[in-house]
mmCIF file of C-alpha atoms in Angstrom:
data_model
loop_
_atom_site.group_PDB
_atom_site.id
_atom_site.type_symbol
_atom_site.label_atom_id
_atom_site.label_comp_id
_atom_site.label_asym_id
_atom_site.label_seq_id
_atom_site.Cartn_x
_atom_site.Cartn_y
_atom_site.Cartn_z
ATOM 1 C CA UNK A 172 -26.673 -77.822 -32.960
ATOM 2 C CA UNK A 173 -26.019 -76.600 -36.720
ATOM 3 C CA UNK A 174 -22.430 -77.846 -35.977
ATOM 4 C CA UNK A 175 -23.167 -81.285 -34.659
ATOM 5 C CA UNK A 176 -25.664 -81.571 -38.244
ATOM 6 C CA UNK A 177 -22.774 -80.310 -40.146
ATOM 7 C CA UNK A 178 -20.265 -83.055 -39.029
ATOM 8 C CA UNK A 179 -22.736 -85.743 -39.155
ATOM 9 C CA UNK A 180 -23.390 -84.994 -43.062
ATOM 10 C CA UNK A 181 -19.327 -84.844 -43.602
ATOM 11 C CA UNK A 182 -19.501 -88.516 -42.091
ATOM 12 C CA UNK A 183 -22.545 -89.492 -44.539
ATOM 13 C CA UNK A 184 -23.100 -86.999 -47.026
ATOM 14 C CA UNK A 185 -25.858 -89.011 -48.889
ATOM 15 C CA UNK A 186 -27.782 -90.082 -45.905
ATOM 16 C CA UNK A 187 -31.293 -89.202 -46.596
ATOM 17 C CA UNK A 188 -32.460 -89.203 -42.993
ATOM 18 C CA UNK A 189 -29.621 -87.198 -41.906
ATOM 19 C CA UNK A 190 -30.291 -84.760 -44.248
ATOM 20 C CA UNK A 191 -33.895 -84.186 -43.693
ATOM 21 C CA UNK A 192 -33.109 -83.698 -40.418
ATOM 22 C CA UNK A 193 -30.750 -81.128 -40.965
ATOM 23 C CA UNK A 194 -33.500 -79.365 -43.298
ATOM 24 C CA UNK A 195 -35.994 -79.641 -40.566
ATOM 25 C CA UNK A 196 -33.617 -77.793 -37.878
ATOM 26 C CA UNK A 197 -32.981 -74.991 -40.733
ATOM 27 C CA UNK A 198 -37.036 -74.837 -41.029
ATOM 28 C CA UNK A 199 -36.875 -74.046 -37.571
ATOM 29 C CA UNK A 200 -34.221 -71.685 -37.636
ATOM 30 C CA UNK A 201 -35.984 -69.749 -40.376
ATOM 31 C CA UNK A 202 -34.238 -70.301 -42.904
ATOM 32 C CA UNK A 203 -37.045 -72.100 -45.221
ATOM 33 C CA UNK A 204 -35.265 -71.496 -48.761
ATOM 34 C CA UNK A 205 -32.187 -73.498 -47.268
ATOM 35 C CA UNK A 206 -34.786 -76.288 -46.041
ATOM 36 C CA UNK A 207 -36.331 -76.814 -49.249
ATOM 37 C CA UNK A 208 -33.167 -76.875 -51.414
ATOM 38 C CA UNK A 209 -31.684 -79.464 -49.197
ATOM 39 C CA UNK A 210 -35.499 -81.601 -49.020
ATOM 40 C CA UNK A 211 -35.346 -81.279 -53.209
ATOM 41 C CA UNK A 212 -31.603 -82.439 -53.106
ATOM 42 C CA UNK A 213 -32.373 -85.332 -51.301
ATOM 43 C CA UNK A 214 -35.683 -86.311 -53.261
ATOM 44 C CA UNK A 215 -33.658 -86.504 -56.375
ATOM 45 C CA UNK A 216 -31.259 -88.664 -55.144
ATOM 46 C CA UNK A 217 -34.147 -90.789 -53.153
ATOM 47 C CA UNK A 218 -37.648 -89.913 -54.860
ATOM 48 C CA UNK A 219 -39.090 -92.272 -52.412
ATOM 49 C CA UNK A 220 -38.079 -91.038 -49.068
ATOM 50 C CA UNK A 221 -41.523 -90.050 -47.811
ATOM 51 C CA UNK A 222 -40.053 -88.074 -44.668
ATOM 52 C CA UNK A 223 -38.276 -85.699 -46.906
ATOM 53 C CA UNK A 224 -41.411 -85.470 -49.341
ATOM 54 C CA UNK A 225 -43.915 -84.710 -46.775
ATOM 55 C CA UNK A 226 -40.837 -82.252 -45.320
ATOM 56 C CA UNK A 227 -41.086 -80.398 -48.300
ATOM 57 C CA UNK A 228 -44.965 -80.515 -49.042
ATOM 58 C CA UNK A 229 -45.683 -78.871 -45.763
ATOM 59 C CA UNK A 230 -43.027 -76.375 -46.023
ATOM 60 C CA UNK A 231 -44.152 -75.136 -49.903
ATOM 61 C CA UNK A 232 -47.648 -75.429 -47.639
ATOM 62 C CA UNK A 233 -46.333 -72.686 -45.379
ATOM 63 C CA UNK A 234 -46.322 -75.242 -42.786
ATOM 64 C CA UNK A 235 -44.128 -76.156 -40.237
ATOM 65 C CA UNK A 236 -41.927 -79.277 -39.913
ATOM 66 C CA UNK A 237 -41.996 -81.631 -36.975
#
């Protein structure tokens, strides 16, 4: 799956939704540091994208992702 994420953000690098989603998969791989510093990449670059803001809230919550 990481492979099929990786190749979609080569095809649209500053796709917000495609990049959340790809956080949300590394959430769920562990790998919560990665998540976050991906979810903070793409709020600066779209500060309004409420699916990577409430991404991020829940996971510096010590929640999980859906």
């Amino acid at each position: 799956a990481e492979s099929s994420y990786k190749a979609a953000l080569e095809l649209s690098k500053d796709d917000a939704a495609v990049s959340t989603a790809y956080a949300k998969f590394l959430e769920q791989q562990n790998r919560k540091d990665e998540a976050k510093a991906i979810l903070k990449k793409v709020l600066e670059k779209s500060p309004r994208f409420k699916p990577a803001a409430d991404a991020l809230a829940l996971l510096e919550q010590g929640g999980k992702t859906k």
